[in-house]
CSV table of C-alpha atoms and ligand atoms in Angstrom, one decimal:
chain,number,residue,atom,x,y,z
B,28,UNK,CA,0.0,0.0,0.0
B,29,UNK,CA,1.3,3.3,-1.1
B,30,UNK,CA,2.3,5.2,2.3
B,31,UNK,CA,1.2,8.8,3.0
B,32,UNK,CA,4.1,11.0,1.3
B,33,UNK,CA,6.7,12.8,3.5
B,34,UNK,CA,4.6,16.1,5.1
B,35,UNK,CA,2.1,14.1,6.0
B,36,UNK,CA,3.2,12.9,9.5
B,37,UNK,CA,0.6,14.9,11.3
B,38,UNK,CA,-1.8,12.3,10.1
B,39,UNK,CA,0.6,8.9,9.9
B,40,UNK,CA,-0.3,7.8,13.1
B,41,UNK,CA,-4.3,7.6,11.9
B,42,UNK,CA,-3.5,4.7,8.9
B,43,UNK,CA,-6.1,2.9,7.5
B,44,UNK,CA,-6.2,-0.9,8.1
B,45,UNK,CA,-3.5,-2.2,6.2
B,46,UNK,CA,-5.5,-4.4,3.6
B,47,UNK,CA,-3.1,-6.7,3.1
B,48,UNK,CA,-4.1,-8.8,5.9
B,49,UNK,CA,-7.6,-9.3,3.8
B,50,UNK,CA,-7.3,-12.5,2.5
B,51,UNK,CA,-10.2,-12.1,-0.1
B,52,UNK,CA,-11.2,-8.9,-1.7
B,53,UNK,CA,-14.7,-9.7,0.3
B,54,UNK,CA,-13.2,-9.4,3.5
B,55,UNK,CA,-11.5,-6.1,2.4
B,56,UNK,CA,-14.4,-4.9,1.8
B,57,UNK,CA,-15.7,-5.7,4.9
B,58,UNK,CA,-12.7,-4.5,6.2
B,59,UNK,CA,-14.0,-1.1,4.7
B,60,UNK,CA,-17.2,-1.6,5.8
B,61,UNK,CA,-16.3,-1.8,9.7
B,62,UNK,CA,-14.4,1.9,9.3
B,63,UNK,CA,-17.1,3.8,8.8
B,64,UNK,CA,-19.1,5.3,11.4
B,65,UNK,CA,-22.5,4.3,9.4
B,66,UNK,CA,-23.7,2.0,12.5
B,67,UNK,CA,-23.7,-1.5,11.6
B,68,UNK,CA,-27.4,-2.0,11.1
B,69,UNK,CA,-28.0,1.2,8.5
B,70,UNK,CA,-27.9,-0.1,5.1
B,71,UNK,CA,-26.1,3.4,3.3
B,72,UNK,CA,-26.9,3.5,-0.1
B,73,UNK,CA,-26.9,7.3,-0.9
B,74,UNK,CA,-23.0,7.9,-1.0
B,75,UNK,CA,-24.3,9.6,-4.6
B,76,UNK,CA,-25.8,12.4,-2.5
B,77,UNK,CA,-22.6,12.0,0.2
B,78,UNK,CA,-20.4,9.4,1.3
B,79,UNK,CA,-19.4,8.4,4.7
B,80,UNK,CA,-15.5,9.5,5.2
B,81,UNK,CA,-13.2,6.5,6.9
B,82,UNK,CA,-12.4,6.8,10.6
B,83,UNK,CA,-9.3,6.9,10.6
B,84,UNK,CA,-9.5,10.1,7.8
B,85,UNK,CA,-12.2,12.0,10.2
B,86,UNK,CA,-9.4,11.5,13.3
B,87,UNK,CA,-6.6,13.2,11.4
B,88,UNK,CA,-8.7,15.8,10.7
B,89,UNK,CA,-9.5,16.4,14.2
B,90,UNK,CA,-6.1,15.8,15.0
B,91,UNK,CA,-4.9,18.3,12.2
B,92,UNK,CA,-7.3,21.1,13.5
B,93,UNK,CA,-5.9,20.6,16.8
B,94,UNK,CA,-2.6,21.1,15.9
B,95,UNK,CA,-3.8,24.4,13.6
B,96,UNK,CA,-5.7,25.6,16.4
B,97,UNK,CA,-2.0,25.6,19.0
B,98,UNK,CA,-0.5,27.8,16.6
B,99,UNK,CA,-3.0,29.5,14.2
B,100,UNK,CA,-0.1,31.6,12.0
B,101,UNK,CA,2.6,29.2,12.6
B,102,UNK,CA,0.9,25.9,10.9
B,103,UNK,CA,-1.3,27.4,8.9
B,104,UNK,CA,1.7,29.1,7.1
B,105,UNK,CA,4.4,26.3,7.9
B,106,UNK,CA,4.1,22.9,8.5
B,107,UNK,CA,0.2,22.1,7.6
B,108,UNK,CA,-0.3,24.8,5.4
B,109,UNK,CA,2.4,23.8,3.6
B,110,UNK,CA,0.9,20.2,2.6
B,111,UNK,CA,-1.6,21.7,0.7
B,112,UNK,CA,0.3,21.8,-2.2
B,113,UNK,CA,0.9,18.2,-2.0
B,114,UNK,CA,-3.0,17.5,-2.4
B,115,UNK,CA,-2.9,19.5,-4.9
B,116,UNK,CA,-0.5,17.4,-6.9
B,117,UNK,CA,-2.3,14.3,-5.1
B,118,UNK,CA,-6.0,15.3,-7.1
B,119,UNK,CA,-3.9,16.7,-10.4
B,120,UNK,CA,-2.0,12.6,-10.4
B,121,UNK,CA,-5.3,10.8,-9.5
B,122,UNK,CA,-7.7,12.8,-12.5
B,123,UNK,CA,-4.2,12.2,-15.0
B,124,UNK,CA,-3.7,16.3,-15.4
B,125,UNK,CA,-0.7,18.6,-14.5
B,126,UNK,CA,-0.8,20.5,-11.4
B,127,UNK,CA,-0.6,23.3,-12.9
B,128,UNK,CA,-4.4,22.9,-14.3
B,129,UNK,CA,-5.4,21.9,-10.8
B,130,UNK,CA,-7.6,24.1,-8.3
B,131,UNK,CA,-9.2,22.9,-5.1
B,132,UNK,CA,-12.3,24.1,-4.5
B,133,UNK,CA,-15.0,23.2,-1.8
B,134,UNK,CA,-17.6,21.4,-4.1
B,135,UNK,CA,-18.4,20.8,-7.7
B,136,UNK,CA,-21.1,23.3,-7.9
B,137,UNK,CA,-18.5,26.1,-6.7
B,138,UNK,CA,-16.3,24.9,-9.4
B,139,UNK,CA,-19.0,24.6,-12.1
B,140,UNK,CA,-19.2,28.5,-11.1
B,141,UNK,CA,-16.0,29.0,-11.0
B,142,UNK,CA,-16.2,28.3,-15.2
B,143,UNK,CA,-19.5,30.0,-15.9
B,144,UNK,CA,-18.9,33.5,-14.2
B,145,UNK,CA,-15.7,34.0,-16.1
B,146,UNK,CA,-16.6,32.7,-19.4
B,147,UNK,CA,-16.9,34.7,-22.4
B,148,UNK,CA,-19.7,34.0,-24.7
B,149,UNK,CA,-21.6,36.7,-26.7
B,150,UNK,CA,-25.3,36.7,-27.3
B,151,UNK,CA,-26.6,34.1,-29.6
B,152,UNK,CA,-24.2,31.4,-28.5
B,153,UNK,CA,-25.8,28.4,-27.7
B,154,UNK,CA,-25.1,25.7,-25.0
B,155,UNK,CA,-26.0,22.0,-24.6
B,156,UNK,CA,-26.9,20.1,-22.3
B,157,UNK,CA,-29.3,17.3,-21.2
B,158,UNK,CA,-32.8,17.4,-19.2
B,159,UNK,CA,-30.9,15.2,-16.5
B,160,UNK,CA,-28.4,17.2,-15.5
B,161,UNK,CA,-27.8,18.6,-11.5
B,162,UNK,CA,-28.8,22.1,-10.6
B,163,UNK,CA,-25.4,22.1,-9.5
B,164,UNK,CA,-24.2,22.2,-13.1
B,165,UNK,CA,-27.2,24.0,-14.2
B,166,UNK,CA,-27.4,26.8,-12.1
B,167,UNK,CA,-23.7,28.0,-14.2
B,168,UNK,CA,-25.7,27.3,-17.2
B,169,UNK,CA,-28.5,29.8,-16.1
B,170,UNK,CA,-26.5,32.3,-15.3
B,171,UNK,CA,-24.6,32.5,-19.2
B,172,UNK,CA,-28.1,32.8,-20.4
B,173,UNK,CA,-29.0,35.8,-18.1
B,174,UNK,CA,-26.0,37.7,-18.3
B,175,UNK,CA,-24.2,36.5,-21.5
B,176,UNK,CA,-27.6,36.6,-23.3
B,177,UNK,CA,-26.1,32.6,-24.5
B,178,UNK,CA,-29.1,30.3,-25.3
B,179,UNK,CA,-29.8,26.8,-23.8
B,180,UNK,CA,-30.2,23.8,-25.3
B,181,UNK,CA,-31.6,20.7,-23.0
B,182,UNK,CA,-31.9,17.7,-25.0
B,183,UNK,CA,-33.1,14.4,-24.2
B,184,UNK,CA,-30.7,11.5,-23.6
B,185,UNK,CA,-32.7,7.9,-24.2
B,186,UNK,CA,-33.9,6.6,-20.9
B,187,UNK,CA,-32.7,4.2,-20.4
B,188,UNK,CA,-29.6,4.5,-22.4
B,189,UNK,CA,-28.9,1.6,-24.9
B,190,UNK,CA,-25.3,2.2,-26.5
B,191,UNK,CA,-22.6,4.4,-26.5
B,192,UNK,CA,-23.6,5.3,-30.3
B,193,UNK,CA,-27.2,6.0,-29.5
B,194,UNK,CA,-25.5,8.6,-26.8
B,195,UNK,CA,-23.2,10.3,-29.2
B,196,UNK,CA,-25.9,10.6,-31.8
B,197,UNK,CA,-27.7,11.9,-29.3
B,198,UNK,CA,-25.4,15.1,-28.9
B,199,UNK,CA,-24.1,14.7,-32.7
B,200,UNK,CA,-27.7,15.8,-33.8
B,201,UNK,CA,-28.1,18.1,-31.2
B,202,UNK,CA,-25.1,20.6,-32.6
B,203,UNK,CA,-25.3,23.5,-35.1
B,204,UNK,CA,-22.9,26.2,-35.9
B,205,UNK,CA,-24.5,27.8,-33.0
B,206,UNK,CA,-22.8,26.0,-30.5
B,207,UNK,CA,-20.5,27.2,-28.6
B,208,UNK,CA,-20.6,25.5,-25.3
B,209,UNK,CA,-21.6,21.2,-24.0
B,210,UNK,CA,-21.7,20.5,-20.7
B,211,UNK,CA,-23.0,16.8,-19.4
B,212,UNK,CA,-22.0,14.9,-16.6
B,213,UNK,CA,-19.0,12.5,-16.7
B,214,UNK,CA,-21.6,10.1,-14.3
B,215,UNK,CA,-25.4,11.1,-14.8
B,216,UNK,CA,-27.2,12.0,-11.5
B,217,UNK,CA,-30.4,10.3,-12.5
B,218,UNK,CA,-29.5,7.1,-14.0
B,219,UNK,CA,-25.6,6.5,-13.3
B,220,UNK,CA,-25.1,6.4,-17.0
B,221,UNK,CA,-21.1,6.7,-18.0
B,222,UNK,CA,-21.0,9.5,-20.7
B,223,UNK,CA,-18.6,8.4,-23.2
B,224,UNK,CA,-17.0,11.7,-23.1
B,225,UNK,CA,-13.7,10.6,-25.2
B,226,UNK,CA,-16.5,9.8,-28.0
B,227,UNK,CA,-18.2,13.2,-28.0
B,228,UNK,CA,-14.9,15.7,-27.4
B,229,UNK,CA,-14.0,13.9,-31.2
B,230,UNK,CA,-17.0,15.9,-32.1
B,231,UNK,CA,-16.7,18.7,-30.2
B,232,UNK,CA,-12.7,19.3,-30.8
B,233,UNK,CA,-12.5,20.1,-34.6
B,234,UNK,CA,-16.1,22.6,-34.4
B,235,UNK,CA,-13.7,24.4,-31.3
B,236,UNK,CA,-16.6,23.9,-28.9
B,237,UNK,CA,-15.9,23.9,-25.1
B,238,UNK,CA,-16.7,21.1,-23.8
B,239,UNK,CA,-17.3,21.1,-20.1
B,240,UNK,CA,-17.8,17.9,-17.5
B,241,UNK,CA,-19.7,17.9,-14.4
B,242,UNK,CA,-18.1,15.4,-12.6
B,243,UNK,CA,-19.1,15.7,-9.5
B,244,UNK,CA,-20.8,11.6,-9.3
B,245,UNK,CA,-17.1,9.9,-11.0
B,246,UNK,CA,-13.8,10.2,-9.1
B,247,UNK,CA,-13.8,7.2,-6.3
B,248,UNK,CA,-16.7,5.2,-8.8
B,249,UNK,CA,-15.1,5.5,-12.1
B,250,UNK,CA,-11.4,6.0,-13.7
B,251,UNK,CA,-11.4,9.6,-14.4
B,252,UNK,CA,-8.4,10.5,-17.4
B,253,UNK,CA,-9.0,14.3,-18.1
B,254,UNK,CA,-6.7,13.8,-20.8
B,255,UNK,CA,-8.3,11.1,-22.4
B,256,UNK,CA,-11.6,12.3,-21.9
B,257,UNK,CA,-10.9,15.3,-23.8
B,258,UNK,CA,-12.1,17.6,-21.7
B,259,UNK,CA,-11.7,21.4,-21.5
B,260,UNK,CA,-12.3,21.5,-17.8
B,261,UNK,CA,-13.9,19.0,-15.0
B,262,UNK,CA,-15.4,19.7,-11.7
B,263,UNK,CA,-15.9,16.8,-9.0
B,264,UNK,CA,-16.2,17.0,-5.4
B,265,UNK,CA,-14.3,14.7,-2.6
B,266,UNK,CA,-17.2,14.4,-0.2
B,267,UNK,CA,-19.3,11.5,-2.6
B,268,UNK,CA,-17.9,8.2,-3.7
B,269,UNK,CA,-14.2,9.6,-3.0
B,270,UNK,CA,-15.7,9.2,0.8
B,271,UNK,CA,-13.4,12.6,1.7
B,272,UNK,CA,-14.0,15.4,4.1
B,273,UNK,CA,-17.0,17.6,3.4
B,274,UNK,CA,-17.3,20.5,1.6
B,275,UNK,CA,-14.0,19.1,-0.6
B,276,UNK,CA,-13.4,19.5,-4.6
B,277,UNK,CA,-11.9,20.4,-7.2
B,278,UNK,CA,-11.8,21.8,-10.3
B,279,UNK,CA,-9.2,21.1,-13.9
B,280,UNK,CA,-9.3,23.6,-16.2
B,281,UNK,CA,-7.2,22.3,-19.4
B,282,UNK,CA,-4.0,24.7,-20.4
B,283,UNK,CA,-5.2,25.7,-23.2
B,284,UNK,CA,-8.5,26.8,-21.9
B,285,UNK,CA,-7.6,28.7,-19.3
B,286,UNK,CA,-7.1,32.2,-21.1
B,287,UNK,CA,-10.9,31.5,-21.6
B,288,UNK,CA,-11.5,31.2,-18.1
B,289,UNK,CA,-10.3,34.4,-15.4
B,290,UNK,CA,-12.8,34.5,-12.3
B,291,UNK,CA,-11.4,36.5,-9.3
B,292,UNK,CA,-10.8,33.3,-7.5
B,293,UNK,CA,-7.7,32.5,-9.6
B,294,UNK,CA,-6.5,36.0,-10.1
B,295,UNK,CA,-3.6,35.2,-7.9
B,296,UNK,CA,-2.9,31.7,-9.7
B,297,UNK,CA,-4.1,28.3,-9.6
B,298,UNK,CA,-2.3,27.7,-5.6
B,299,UNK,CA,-4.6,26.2,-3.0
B,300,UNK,CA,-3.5,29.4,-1.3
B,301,UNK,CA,-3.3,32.8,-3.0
B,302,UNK,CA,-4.3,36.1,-2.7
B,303,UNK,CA,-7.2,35.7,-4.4
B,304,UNK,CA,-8.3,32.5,-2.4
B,305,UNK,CA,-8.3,33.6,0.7
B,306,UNK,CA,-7.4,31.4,4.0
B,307,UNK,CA,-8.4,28.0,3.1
B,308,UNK,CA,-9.4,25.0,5.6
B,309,UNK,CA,-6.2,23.3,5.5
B,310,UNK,CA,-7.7,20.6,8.2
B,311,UNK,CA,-10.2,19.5,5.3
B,312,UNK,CA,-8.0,19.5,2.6
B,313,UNK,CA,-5.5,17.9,3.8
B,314,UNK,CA,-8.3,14.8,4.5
B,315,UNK,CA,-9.0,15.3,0.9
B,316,UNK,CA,-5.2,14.4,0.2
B,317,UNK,CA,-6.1,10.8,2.6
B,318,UNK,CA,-9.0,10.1,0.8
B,319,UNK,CA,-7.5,10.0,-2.5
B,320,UNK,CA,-4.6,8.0,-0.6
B,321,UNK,CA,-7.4,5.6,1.0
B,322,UNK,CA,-8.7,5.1,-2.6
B,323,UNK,CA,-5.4,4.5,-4.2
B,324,UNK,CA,-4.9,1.6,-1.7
B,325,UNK,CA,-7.2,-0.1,-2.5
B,326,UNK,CA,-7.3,0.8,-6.5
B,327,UNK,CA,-9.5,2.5,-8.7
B,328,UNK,CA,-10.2,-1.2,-10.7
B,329,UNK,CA,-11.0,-2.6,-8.2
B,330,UNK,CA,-13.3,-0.1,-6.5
B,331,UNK,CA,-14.6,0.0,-10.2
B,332,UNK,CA,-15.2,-3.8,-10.6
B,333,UNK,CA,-17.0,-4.1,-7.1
B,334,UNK,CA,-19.3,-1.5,-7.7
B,335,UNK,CA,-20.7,-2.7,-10.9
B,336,UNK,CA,-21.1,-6.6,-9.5
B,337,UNK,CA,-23.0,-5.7,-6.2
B,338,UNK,CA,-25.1,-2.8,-8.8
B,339,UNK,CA,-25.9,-5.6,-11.1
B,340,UNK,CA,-26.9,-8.0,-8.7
B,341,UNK,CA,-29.2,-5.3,-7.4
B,342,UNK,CA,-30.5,-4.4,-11.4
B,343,UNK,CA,-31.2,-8.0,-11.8
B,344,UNK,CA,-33.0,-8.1,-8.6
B,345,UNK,CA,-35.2,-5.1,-8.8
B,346,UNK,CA,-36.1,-6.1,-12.8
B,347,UNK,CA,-37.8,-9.4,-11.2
B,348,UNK,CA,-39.8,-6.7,-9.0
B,349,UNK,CA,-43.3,-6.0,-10.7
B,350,UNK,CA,-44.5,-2.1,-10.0
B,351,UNK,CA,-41.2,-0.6,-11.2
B,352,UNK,CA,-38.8,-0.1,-14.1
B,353,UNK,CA,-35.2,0.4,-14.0
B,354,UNK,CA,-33.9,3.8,-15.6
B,355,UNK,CA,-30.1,2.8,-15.4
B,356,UNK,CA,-28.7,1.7,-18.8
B,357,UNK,CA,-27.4,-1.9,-18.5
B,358,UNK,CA,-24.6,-1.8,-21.3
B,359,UNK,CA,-21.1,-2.4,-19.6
B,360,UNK,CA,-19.7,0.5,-21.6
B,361,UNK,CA,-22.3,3.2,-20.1
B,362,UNK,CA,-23.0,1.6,-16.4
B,363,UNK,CA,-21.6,2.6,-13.1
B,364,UNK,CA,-22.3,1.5,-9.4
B,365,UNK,CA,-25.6,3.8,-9.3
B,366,UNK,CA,-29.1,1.8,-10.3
B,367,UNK,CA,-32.0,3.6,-10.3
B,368,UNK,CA,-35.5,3.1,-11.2
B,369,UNK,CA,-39.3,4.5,-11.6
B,370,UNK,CA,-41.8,3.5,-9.6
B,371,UNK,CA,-45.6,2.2,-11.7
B,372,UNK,CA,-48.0,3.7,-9.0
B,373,UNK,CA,-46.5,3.9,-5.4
B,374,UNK,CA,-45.3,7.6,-5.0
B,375,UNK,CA,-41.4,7.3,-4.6
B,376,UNK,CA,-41.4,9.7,-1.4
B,377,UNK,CA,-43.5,7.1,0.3
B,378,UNK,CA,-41.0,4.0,-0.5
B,379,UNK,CA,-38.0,6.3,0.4
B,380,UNK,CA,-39.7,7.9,3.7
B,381,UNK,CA,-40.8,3.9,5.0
B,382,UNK,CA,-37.6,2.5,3.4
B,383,UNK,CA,-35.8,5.3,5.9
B,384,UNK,CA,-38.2,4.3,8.7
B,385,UNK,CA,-36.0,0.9,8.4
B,386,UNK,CA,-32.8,2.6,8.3
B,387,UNK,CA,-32.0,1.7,4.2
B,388,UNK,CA,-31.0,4.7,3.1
B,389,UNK,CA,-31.9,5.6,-0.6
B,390,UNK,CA,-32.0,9.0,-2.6
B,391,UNK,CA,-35.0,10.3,-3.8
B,392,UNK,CA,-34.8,11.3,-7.4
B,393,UNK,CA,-37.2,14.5,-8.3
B,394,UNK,CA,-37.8,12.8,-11.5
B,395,UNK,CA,-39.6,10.2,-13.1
B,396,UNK,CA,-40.9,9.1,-9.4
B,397,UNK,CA,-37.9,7.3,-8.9
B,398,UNK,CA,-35.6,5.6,-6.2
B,399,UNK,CA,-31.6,5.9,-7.0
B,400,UNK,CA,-29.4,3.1,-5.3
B,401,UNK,CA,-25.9,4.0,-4.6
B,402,UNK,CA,-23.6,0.7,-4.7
B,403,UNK,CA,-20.0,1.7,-3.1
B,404,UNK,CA,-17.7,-0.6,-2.4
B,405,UNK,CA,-18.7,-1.3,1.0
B,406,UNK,CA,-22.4,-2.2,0.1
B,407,UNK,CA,-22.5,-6.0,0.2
B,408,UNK,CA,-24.8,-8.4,-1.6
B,409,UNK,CA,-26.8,-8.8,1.9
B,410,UNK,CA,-27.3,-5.2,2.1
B,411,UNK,CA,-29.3,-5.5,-1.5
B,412,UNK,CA,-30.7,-8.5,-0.4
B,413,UNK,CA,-32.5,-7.0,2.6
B,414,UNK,CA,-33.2,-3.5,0.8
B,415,UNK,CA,-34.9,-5.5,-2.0
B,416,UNK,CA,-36.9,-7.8,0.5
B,417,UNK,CA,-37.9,-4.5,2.1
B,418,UNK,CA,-38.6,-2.8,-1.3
B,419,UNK,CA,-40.6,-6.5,-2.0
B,420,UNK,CA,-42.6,-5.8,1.1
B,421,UNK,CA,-43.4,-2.1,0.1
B,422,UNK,CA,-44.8,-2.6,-3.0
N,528,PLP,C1,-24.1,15.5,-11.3
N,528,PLP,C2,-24.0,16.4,-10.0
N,528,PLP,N1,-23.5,17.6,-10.1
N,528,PLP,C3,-23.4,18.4,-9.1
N,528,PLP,C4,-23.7,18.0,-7.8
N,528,PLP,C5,-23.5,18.9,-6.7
N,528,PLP,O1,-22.5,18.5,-5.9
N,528,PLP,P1,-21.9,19.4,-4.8
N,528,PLP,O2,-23.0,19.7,-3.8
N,528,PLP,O3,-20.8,18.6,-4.2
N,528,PLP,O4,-21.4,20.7,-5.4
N,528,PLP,C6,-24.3,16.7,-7.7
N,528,PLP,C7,-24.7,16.3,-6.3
N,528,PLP,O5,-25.3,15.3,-6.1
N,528,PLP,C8,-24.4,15.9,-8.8
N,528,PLP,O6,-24.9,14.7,-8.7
């Protein structure tokens, strides 16, 4: 297991179980299970909304803010303060981008804004994007409209989806000389669907359209290669299935696209710290740096190939349940851990409020009167089994 890097020894004395006593990858993940404080008898299946951080990631941030909090100036601007940089690096290695394209931010939505106040587009320019996107991302999307006078586009992605070429089509048909701008989310919110982004920035690239990804449901679930994707920037947050410290993110804006992109936040540089920043919570981030560490440990295959079996197991199991239809694509090239589906007749904030009542906990979608399932690594095959004996019962 790759230990913490050197500037890290605030923390080295809160290590997470060392995995290679885990004779099978099952008992790691029950090994993962057992660190989180998630009591033993809640069945957490909304890390999609937030995920539960590792123990031993929650006591080196207590133990960082204690330290920060004997000497305010002195750490802040030596000894802790000074590891933020390595997160920094940390996030830029992990997403497969240079650090100098790397700012940490406090969320996805933040970073989303980040992109969409400083954007230059003139009236008439129109953006994509889909019907199933986050107010998070949207909110940025607005905002171009009210102030740039930009026009929005929301088209309709095939619910649910079937094939990567059906997706691409999708947005292929969707573009007109008008465009300017296509933002869609590396992970979809709704469904879980995997954007083939790689397939739509061959599109995008020659027509010199930006093309923006709200990442904020990918790094911790899915292998995220900004590079590869072909992305001009990428938002995410830490505190969701990277299982980081809350209010954590951060935000890659390509090289090339960053004379495009000037908000006041990076007037002073990209530097977890600047003039322009502002004092940051160096506690938090430097959790965020653990997290990614936690994850590495383990590996991002591996994390990736869990997911998927225990959210196919679950696919299968709801698709033999009459009264409901699942909205999550079932294609290996455009699924992630996150299932979701609509329910027939049963209002969906009934099943979530009397699922809750029995401590499973799911997220309500606002659309299509769904139910999404959230399938991390430490949700085991009894967890599904008892949620969809519950879910049985419900319905
Ligand atoms: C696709 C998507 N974008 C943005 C967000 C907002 O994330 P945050 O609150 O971390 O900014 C979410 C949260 O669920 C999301 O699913």
């Amino acid at each position: 297991m790759p230990l913490l890097s050197e500037g890290f020894s605030p923390s080295e004395k809160f290590s997470p179980p060392d995995f290679r006593n885990a004779s099978t990858d099952d008992e790691l993940f029950a090994m993962v299970r057992k660190q989180l404080l998630v009591p033993a008898n809640r069945i957490y299946l909304n890390t999609g909304s937030l995920g539960p951080c590792p123990v031993h990631i929650i006591d080196a941030i207590h133990a960082n803010t204690r330290q920060l909090e004997m000497n305010p100036v002195g750490e802040n601007w030596g000894p802790l303060g000074n590891q933020m940089e390595l997160v920094r690096k940390k996030v830029a290695d992990f997403i497969h981008a240079d650090v100098e394209e790397i700012v940490l931010t406090r969320n996805t939505t933040e970073g989303l804004n980040l992109i969409a106040q400083s954007l230059q587009l003139n009236e008439g320019d129109e953006i994509i994007t889909t019907t199933q996107e986050h107010d998070g991302g949207e909110v940025g999307l607005e905002f171009l409209v009210q102030t740039k006078g930009a026009t929005l586009k929301k088209i309709e992605l095939p619910i649910p989806g079937n094939s990567v070429e059906e997706i691409v089509n999708t947005i292929r048909q969707s573009i007109t000389s008008k465009t300017k701008l296509v933002m869609l989310s590396h992970v979809n919110t709704i469904t879980g669907l995997l954007m083939p982004f790689a397939e739509i920035a061959k599109i995008t690239q020659p027509k010199g359209i930006y093309l923006i990804a709200d990442g904020a449901q990918a790094p911790g679930l899915t292998k995220v290669d900004v590079k590869a994707l072909g992305v001009d920037a990428y938002a995410a947050s830490g505190h969701k299935w990277l299982m980081g410290p809350k209010e954590t993110g951060f935000l890659y804006v390509k090289k090339e696209f960053q004379a495009n992109v000037k908000p006041v936040f990076m007037a002073s540089g990209f530097s977890v710290y600047s003039a322009s920043s502002g004092t940051r919570n160096v506690a938090t981030i430097i959790g965020l740096g653990l997290a990614i560490n936690y994850h590495t440990s383990i590996g991002t295959d591996k994390i990736q190939q869990r997911t998927l079996q225990v959210r196919n197991y679950c696919l299968a199991e709801l698709k033999k349940i009459k009264g409901l239809k699942v909205i999550s694509p079932e294609a290996r090239s455009l699924s992630t851990g996150i299932v979701s589906f609509s329910l027939d007749s049963v209002k969906n904030e009934d099943v979530f409020n009397k699922l809750n009542d029995q401590d499973i906990i799911v997220k309500l979608l606002t659309q299509h009167n769904g139910i999404r399932i959230s399938c991390h690594l430490f949700v085991s095959k009894e967890d599904i089994d008892k949620f969809i004996k519950a879910l049985k019962l419900l319905l």
